[in-house]
């Protein structure tokens, strides 16, 4: 996997930029999780299957959970710029370990699903295949290699 990313001229900047968020789930678009895992799946699926939209940081929250003898209490507050920077750094570190270039921050990322797939079926197929066939894959480079094979099957292609 790492050889592919390094040899590739592809860049996250090549992903189509849309001013509008795709209609999810009424369309064949899936919003990828804001995580290294979500970014890895997007990259491996192929940048031509992605679209990105400007993110609105004011829509993200941090939930603080505290437990005590009186019960569990939740405090919800806007995500700070420092928390967002930490999240972006974690995503980039995961991608780096997978041999994938860092992803630009400030966007929401959407994946076009293959015909006949919805969000639940897509994630179920990915997770079940990964857990069944590649249980020992834990390093991001190994995960990327196996996810590539899984997505080849899902999209019915010879290469993602």
mmCIF file of C-alpha atoms in Angstrom:
data_model
loop_
_atom_site.group_PDB
_atom_site.id
_atom_site.type_symbol
_atom_site.label_atom_id
_atom_site.label_comp_id
_atom_site.label_asym_id
_atom_site.label_seq_id
_atom_site.Cartn_x
_atom_site.Cartn_y
_atom_site.Cartn_z
ATOM 1 C CA UNK A 1 0.000 0.000 0.000
ATOM 2 C CA UNK A 2 2.645 2.504 0.942
ATOM 3 C CA UNK A 3 4.294 2.148 -2.455
ATOM 4 C CA UNK A 4 1.007 3.009 -4.150
ATOM 5 C CA UNK A 5 0.533 6.236 -2.243
ATOM 6 C CA UNK A 6 4.129 7.340 -2.679
ATOM 7 C CA UNK A 7 4.213 6.551 -6.405
ATOM 8 C CA UNK A 8 0.801 8.073 -7.012
ATOM 9 C CA UNK A 9 0.391 11.575 -8.350
ATOM 10 C CA UNK A 10 -3.014 11.672 -6.704
ATOM 11 C CA UNK A 11 -3.652 14.266 -4.066
ATOM 12 C CA UNK A 12 -6.534 14.968 -1.724
ATOM 13 C CA UNK A 13 -6.703 18.319 -3.521
ATOM 14 C CA UNK A 14 -7.870 16.389 -6.620
ATOM 15 C CA UNK A 15 -11.139 15.520 -4.866
ATOM 16 C CA UNK A 16 -14.066 17.473 -6.286
ATOM 17 C CA UNK A 17 -15.029 20.435 -4.122
ATOM 18 C CA UNK A 18 -18.771 20.971 -3.796
ATOM 19 C CA UNK A 19 -20.372 23.982 -2.141
ATOM 20 C CA UNK A 20 -23.337 21.805 -1.165
ATOM 21 C CA UNK A 21 -23.459 18.694 0.984
ATOM 22 C CA UNK A 22 -24.757 15.623 -0.874
ATOM 23 C CA UNK A 23 -28.167 14.518 0.329
ATOM 24 C CA UNK A 24 -27.460 11.614 2.699
ATOM 25 C CA UNK A 25 -28.916 8.940 2.895
ATOM 26 C CA UNK A 26 -31.434 9.738 0.145
ATOM 27 C CA UNK A 27 -28.640 9.583 -2.426
ATOM 28 C CA UNK A 28 -25.857 7.145 -3.071
ATOM 29 C CA UNK A 29 -23.463 9.182 -0.889
ATOM 30 C CA UNK A 30 -22.048 8.216 2.481
ATOM 31 C CA UNK A 31 -20.433 10.738 4.810
ATOM 32 C CA UNK A 32 -17.134 9.267 5.944
ATOM 33 C CA UNK A 33 -16.361 9.304 9.661
ATOM 34 C CA UNK A 34 -14.034 12.080 10.789
ATOM 35 C CA UNK A 35 -11.285 9.618 11.705
ATOM 36 C CA UNK A 36 -8.201 7.947 10.315
ATOM 37 C CA UNK A 37 -10.369 4.942 9.442
ATOM 38 C CA UNK A 38 -12.814 7.079 7.471
ATOM 39 C CA UNK A 39 -10.001 8.839 5.622
ATOM 40 C CA UNK A 40 -8.291 5.529 4.824
ATOM 41 C CA UNK A 41 -11.505 4.070 3.371
ATOM 42 C CA UNK A 42 -12.008 7.177 1.239
ATOM 43 C CA UNK A 43 -8.459 7.171 -0.124
ATOM 44 C CA UNK A 44 -8.468 3.448 -0.864
ATOM 45 C CA UNK A 45 -11.900 3.599 -2.540
ATOM 46 C CA UNK A 46 -10.464 6.162 -4.941
ATOM 47 C CA UNK A 47 -10.455 9.925 -5.059
ATOM 48 C CA UNK A 48 -12.805 9.977 -8.067
ATOM 49 C CA UNK A 49 -15.454 8.407 -5.815
ATOM 50 C CA UNK A 50 -15.161 11.234 -3.283
ATOM 51 C CA UNK A 51 -16.519 14.721 -2.947
ATOM 52 C CA UNK A 52 -15.605 17.244 -0.253
ATOM 53 C CA UNK A 53 -17.571 20.145 1.139
ATOM 54 C CA UNK A 54 -16.414 22.953 3.399
ATOM 55 C CA UNK A 55 -16.929 22.023 7.031
ATOM 56 C CA UNK A 56 -18.627 24.254 9.569
ATOM 57 C CA UNK A 57 -16.688 23.962 12.833
ATOM 58 C CA UNK A 58 -19.602 25.454 14.776
ATOM 59 C CA UNK A 59 -21.586 22.261 14.070
ATOM 60 C CA UNK A 60 -19.183 20.031 16.043
ATOM 61 C CA UNK A 61 -19.503 19.425 19.741
ATOM 62 C CA UNK A 62 -17.514 17.782 22.489
ATOM 63 C CA UNK A 63 -19.410 15.732 25.044
ATOM 64 C CA UNK A 64 -17.867 15.387 28.477
ATOM 65 C CA UNK A 65 -19.167 12.454 30.497
ATOM 66 C CA UNK A 66 -18.728 12.222 34.253
ATOM 67 C CA UNK A 67 -19.935 9.421 36.448
ATOM 68 C CA UNK A 68 -20.569 9.643 40.144
ATOM 69 C CA UNK A 69 -22.697 7.876 42.758
ATOM 70 C CA UNK A 70 -25.545 10.201 41.754
ATOM 71 C CA UNK A 71 -25.417 9.027 38.139
ATOM 72 C CA UNK A 72 -23.875 9.863 34.824
ATOM 73 C CA UNK A 73 -23.817 13.487 33.735
ATOM 74 C CA UNK A 74 -23.153 14.899 30.290
ATOM 75 C CA UNK A 75 -21.881 18.310 29.329
ATOM 76 C CA UNK A 76 -22.066 19.264 25.664
ATOM 77 C CA UNK A 77 -20.090 22.235 24.373
ATOM 78 C CA UNK A 78 -18.718 23.450 21.055
ATOM 79 C CA UNK A 79 -15.536 21.672 19.938
ATOM 80 C CA UNK A 80 -12.544 23.942 20.437
ATOM 81 C CA UNK A 81 -10.052 24.805 17.699
ATOM 82 C CA UNK A 82 -7.382 22.941 19.705
ATOM 83 C CA UNK A 83 -9.566 19.802 19.871
ATOM 84 C CA UNK A 84 -10.142 19.985 16.109
ATOM 85 C CA UNK A 85 -6.396 20.400 15.501
ATOM 86 C CA UNK A 86 -5.707 17.339 17.687
ATOM 87 C CA UNK A 87 -8.306 15.316 15.766
ATOM 88 C CA UNK A 88 -6.800 16.369 12.433
ATOM 89 C CA UNK A 89 -3.297 15.459 13.677
ATOM 90 C CA UNK A 90 -4.526 12.008 14.761
ATOM 91 C CA UNK A 91 -6.089 11.442 11.319
ATOM 92 C CA UNK A 92 -2.885 12.507 9.564
ATOM 93 C CA UNK A 93 -0.759 10.236 11.793
ATOM 94 C CA UNK A 94 -2.976 7.239 10.962
ATOM 95 C CA UNK A 95 -2.787 8.043 7.258
ATOM 96 C CA UNK A 96 1.006 8.458 7.432
ATOM 97 C CA UNK A 97 1.280 5.008 9.046
ATOM 98 C CA UNK A 98 -0.774 3.629 6.143
ATOM 99 C CA UNK A 99 1.469 5.293 3.555
ATOM 100 C CA UNK A 100 -1.249 7.758 2.568
ATOM 101 C CA UNK A 101 -0.666 11.520 2.331
ATOM 102 C CA UNK A 102 -2.124 13.860 4.949
ATOM 103 C CA UNK A 103 -5.657 15.032 4.263
ATOM 104 C CA UNK A 104 -6.430 18.756 4.231
ATOM 105 C CA UNK A 105 -8.549 19.858 7.168
ATOM 106 C CA UNK A 106 -11.686 21.946 7.022
ATOM 107 C CA UNK A 107 -13.809 19.595 4.920
ATOM 108 C CA UNK A 108 -16.498 16.973 5.216
ATOM 109 C CA UNK A 109 -15.774 13.961 3.002
ATOM 110 C CA UNK A 110 -18.383 11.918 1.144
ATOM 111 C CA UNK A 111 -17.998 8.595 -0.669
ATOM 112 C CA UNK A 112 -20.174 7.593 -3.625
ATOM 113 C CA UNK A 113 -21.508 4.119 -2.901
ATOM 114 C CA UNK A 114 -21.805 1.430 -5.545
ATOM 115 C CA UNK A 115 -25.218 0.585 -6.984
ATOM 116 C CA UNK A 116 -27.404 -1.325 -4.557
ATOM 117 C CA UNK A 117 -25.543 -0.160 -1.466
ATOM 118 C CA UNK A 118 -26.695 1.955 1.425
ATOM 119 C CA UNK A 119 -24.652 3.045 4.416
ATOM 120 C CA UNK A 120 -25.456 0.024 6.596
ATOM 121 C CA UNK A 121 -24.788 -2.556 3.895
ATOM 122 C CA UNK A 122 -21.513 -0.871 2.914
ATOM 123 C CA UNK A 123 -20.090 -0.734 6.455
ATOM 124 C CA UNK A 124 -21.385 -4.226 7.286
ATOM 125 C CA UNK A 125 -19.688 -5.701 4.218
ATOM 126 C CA UNK A 126 -16.414 -3.880 4.926
ATOM 127 C CA UNK A 127 -16.324 -4.782 8.630
ATOM 128 C CA UNK A 128 -17.476 -8.377 8.198
ATOM 129 C CA UNK A 129 -14.948 -9.036 5.437
ATOM 130 C CA UNK A 130 -12.131 -7.445 7.399
ATOM 131 C CA UNK A 131 -13.005 -9.336 10.570
ATOM 132 C CA UNK A 132 -13.541 -12.661 8.791
ATOM 133 C CA UNK A 133 -10.564 -12.671 6.461
ATOM 134 C CA UNK A 134 -8.013 -10.381 8.084
ATOM 135 C CA UNK A 135 -8.553 -10.527 11.833
ATOM 136 C CA UNK A 136 -4.879 -9.869 12.603
ATOM 137 C CA UNK A 137 -4.676 -6.643 10.561
ATOM 138 C CA UNK A 138 -4.063 -3.841 13.030
ATOM 139 C CA UNK A 139 -1.297 -1.689 11.528
ATOM 140 C CA UNK A 140 -2.786 0.954 9.215
ATOM 141 C CA UNK A 141 -0.650 -0.207 6.251
ATOM 142 C CA UNK A 142 -1.984 -3.764 6.647
ATOM 143 C CA UNK A 143 -5.548 -2.512 7.118
ATOM 144 C CA UNK A 144 -5.237 -0.402 3.944
ATOM 145 C CA UNK A 145 -4.016 -3.384 1.934
ATOM 146 C CA UNK A 146 -6.954 -5.538 3.050
ATOM 147 C CA UNK A 147 -9.533 -2.759 2.693
ATOM 148 C CA UNK A 148 -8.309 -2.261 -0.874
ATOM 149 C CA UNK A 149 -9.115 -5.931 -1.650
ATOM 150 C CA UNK A 150 -12.506 -5.656 0.046
ATOM 151 C CA UNK A 151 -13.429 -2.501 -1.864
ATOM 152 C CA UNK A 152 -12.382 -4.136 -5.150
ATOM 153 C CA UNK A 153 -15.062 -6.737 -4.484
ATOM 154 C CA UNK A 154 -17.695 -4.238 -3.345
ATOM 155 C CA UNK A 155 -17.181 -1.919 -6.315
ATOM 156 C CA UNK A 156 -16.639 -4.799 -8.749
ATOM 157 C CA UNK A 157 -13.365 -3.365 -10.013
ATOM 158 C CA UNK A 158 -9.884 -4.634 -10.652
ATOM 159 C CA UNK A 159 -8.412 -1.657 -8.869
ATOM 160 C CA UNK A 160 -9.613 0.968 -6.406
#
